[in-house]
PDB file of C-alpha atoms in Angstrom:
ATOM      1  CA  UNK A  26      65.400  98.635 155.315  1.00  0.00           C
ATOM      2  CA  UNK A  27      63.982  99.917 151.933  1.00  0.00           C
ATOM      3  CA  UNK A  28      62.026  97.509 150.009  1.00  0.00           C
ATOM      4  CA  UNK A  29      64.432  98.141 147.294  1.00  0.00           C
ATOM      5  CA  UNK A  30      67.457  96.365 149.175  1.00  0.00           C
ATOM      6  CA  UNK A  31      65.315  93.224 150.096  1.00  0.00           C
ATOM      7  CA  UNK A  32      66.796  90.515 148.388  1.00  0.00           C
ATOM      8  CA  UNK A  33      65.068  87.061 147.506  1.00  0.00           C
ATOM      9  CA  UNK A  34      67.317  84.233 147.632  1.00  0.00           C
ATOM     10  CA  UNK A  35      67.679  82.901 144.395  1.00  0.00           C
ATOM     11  CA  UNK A  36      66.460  79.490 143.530  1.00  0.00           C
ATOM     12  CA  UNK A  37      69.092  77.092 142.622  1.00  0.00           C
ATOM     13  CA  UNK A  38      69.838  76.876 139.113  1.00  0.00           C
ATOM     14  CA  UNK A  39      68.291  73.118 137.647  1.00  0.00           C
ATOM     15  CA  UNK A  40      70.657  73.320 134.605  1.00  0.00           C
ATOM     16  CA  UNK A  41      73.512  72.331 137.366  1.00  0.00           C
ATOM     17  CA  UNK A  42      71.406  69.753 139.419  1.00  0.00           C
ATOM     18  CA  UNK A  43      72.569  66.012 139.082  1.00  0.00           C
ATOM     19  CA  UNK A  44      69.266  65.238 137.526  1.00  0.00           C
ATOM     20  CA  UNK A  45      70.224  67.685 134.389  1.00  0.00           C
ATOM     21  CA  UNK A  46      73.726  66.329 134.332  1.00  0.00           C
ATOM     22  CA  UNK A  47      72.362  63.515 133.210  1.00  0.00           C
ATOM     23  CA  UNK A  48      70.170  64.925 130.418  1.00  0.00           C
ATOM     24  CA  UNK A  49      73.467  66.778 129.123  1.00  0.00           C
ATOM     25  CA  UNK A  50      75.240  62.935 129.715  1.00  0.00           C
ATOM     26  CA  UNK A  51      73.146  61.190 127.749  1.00  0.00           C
ATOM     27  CA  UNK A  52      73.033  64.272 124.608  1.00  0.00           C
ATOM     28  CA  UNK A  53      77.030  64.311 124.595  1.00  0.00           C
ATOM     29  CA  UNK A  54      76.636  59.810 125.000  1.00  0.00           C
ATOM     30  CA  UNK A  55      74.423  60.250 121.788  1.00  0.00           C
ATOM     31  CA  UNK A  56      76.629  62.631 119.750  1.00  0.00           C
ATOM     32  CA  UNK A  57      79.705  60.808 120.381  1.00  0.00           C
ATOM     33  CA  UNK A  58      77.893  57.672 119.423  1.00  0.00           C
ATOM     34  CA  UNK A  59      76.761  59.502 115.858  1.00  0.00           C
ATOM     35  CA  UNK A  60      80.501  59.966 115.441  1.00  0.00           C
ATOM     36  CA  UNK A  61      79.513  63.814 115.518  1.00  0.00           C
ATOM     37  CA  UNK A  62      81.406  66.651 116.247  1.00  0.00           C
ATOM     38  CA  UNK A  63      79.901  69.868 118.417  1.00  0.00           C
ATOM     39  CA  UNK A  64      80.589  71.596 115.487  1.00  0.00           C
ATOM     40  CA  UNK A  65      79.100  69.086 113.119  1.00  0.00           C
ATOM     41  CA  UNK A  66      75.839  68.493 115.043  1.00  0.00           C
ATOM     42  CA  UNK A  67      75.415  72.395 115.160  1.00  0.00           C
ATOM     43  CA  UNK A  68      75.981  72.568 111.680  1.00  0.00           C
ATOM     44  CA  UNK A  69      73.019  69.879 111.183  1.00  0.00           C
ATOM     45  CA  UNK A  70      70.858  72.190 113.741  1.00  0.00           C
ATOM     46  CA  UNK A  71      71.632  75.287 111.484  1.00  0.00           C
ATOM     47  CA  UNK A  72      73.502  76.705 115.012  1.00  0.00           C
ATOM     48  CA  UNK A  73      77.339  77.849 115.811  1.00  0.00           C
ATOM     49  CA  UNK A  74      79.664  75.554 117.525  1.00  0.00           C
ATOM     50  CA  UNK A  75      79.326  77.586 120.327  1.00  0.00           C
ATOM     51  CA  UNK A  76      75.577  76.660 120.610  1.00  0.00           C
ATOM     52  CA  UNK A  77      76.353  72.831 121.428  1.00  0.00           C
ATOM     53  CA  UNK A  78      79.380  73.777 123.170  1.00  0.00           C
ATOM     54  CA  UNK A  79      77.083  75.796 125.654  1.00  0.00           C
ATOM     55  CA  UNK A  80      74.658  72.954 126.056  1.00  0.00           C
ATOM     56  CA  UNK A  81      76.951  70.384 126.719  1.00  0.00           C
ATOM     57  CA  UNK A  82      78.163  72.625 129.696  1.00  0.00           C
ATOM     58  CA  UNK A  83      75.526  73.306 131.302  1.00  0.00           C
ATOM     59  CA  UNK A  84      75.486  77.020 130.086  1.00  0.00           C
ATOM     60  CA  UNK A  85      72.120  76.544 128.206  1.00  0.00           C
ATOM     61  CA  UNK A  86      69.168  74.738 128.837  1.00  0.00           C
ATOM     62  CA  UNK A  87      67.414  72.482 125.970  1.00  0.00           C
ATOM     63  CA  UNK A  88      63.542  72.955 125.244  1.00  0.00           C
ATOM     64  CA  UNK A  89      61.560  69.695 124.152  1.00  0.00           C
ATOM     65  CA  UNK A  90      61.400  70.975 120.530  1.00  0.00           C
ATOM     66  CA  UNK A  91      65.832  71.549 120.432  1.00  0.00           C
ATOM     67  CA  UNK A  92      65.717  68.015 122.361  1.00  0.00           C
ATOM     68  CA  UNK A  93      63.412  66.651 119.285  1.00  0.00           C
ATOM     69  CA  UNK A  94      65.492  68.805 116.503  1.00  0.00           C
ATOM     70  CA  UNK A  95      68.641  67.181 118.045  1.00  0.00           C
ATOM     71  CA  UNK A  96      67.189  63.667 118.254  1.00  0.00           C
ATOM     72  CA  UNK A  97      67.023  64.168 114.445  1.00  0.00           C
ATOM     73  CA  UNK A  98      69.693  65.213 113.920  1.00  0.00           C
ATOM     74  CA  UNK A  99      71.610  62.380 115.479  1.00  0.00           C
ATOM     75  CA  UNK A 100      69.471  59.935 113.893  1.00  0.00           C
ATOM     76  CA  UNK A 101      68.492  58.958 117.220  1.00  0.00           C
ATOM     77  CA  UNK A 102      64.316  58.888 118.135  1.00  0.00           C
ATOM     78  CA  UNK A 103      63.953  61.354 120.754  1.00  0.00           C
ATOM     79  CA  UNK A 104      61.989  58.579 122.227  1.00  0.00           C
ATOM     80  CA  UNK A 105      64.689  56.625 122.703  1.00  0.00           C
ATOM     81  CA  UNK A 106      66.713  59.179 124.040  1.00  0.00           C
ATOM     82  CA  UNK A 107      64.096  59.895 126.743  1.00  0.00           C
ATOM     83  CA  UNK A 108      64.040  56.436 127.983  1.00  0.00           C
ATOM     84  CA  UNK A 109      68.125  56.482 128.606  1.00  0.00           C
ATOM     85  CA  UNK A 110      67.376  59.617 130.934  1.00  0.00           C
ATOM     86  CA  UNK A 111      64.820  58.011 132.493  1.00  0.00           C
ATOM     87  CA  UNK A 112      66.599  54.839 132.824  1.00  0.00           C
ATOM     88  CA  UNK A 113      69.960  57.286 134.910  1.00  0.00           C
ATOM     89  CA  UNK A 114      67.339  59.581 136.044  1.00  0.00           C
ATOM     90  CA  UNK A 115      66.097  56.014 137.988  1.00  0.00           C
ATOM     91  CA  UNK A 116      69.088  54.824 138.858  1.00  0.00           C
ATOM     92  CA  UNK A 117      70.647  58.270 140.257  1.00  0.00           C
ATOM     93  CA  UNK A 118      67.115  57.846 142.483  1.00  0.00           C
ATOM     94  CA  UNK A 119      67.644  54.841 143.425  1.00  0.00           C
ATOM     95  CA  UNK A 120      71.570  55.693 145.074  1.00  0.00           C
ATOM     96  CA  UNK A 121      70.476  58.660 146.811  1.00  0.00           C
TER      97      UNK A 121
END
């Protein structure tokens, strides 16, 4: 076999692991709780609708500084937002 047909199985994607479902949980948790649409919180992140939309699926991964600019943009201390994943992050541990 050619070295160009060797395949290396792919790592599993983290954006769909139980431990990033709960990161997206706890984003969607905080928008609803700013009374925020998709659309509205993209509008406060200077993104589409489609941007949010694609986060809160699990189609796009957030870096720390889009966790921090959404923090804000809730009006939620990304701080505080940290310590509910860790708190389900825990607890998720804890039943497996």
């Amino acid at each position: 076999m050619t070295a160009s047909l060797v395949r290396t199985p792919r790592r599993p994607n983290p954006v769909f692991s139980d431990e990033y479902e709960v990161v997206r949980a706890v984003l969607i948790g905080a928008r609803r709780e700013a009374g925020l649409s998709q659309r509205a919180l993209a509008a406060r992140l200077g993104k589409t609708g489609s941007h949010v939309a694609m986060i809160e699926r699990g189609q796009r991964r957030v870096d720390l500084l889009e966790f921090c600019r959404i923090a804000d943009s809730l009006g939620v201390s990304a701080d505080a937002l940290v310590c509910r994943i860790a708190e389900r992050l825990g607890a998720l541990k804890r039943a497996a």
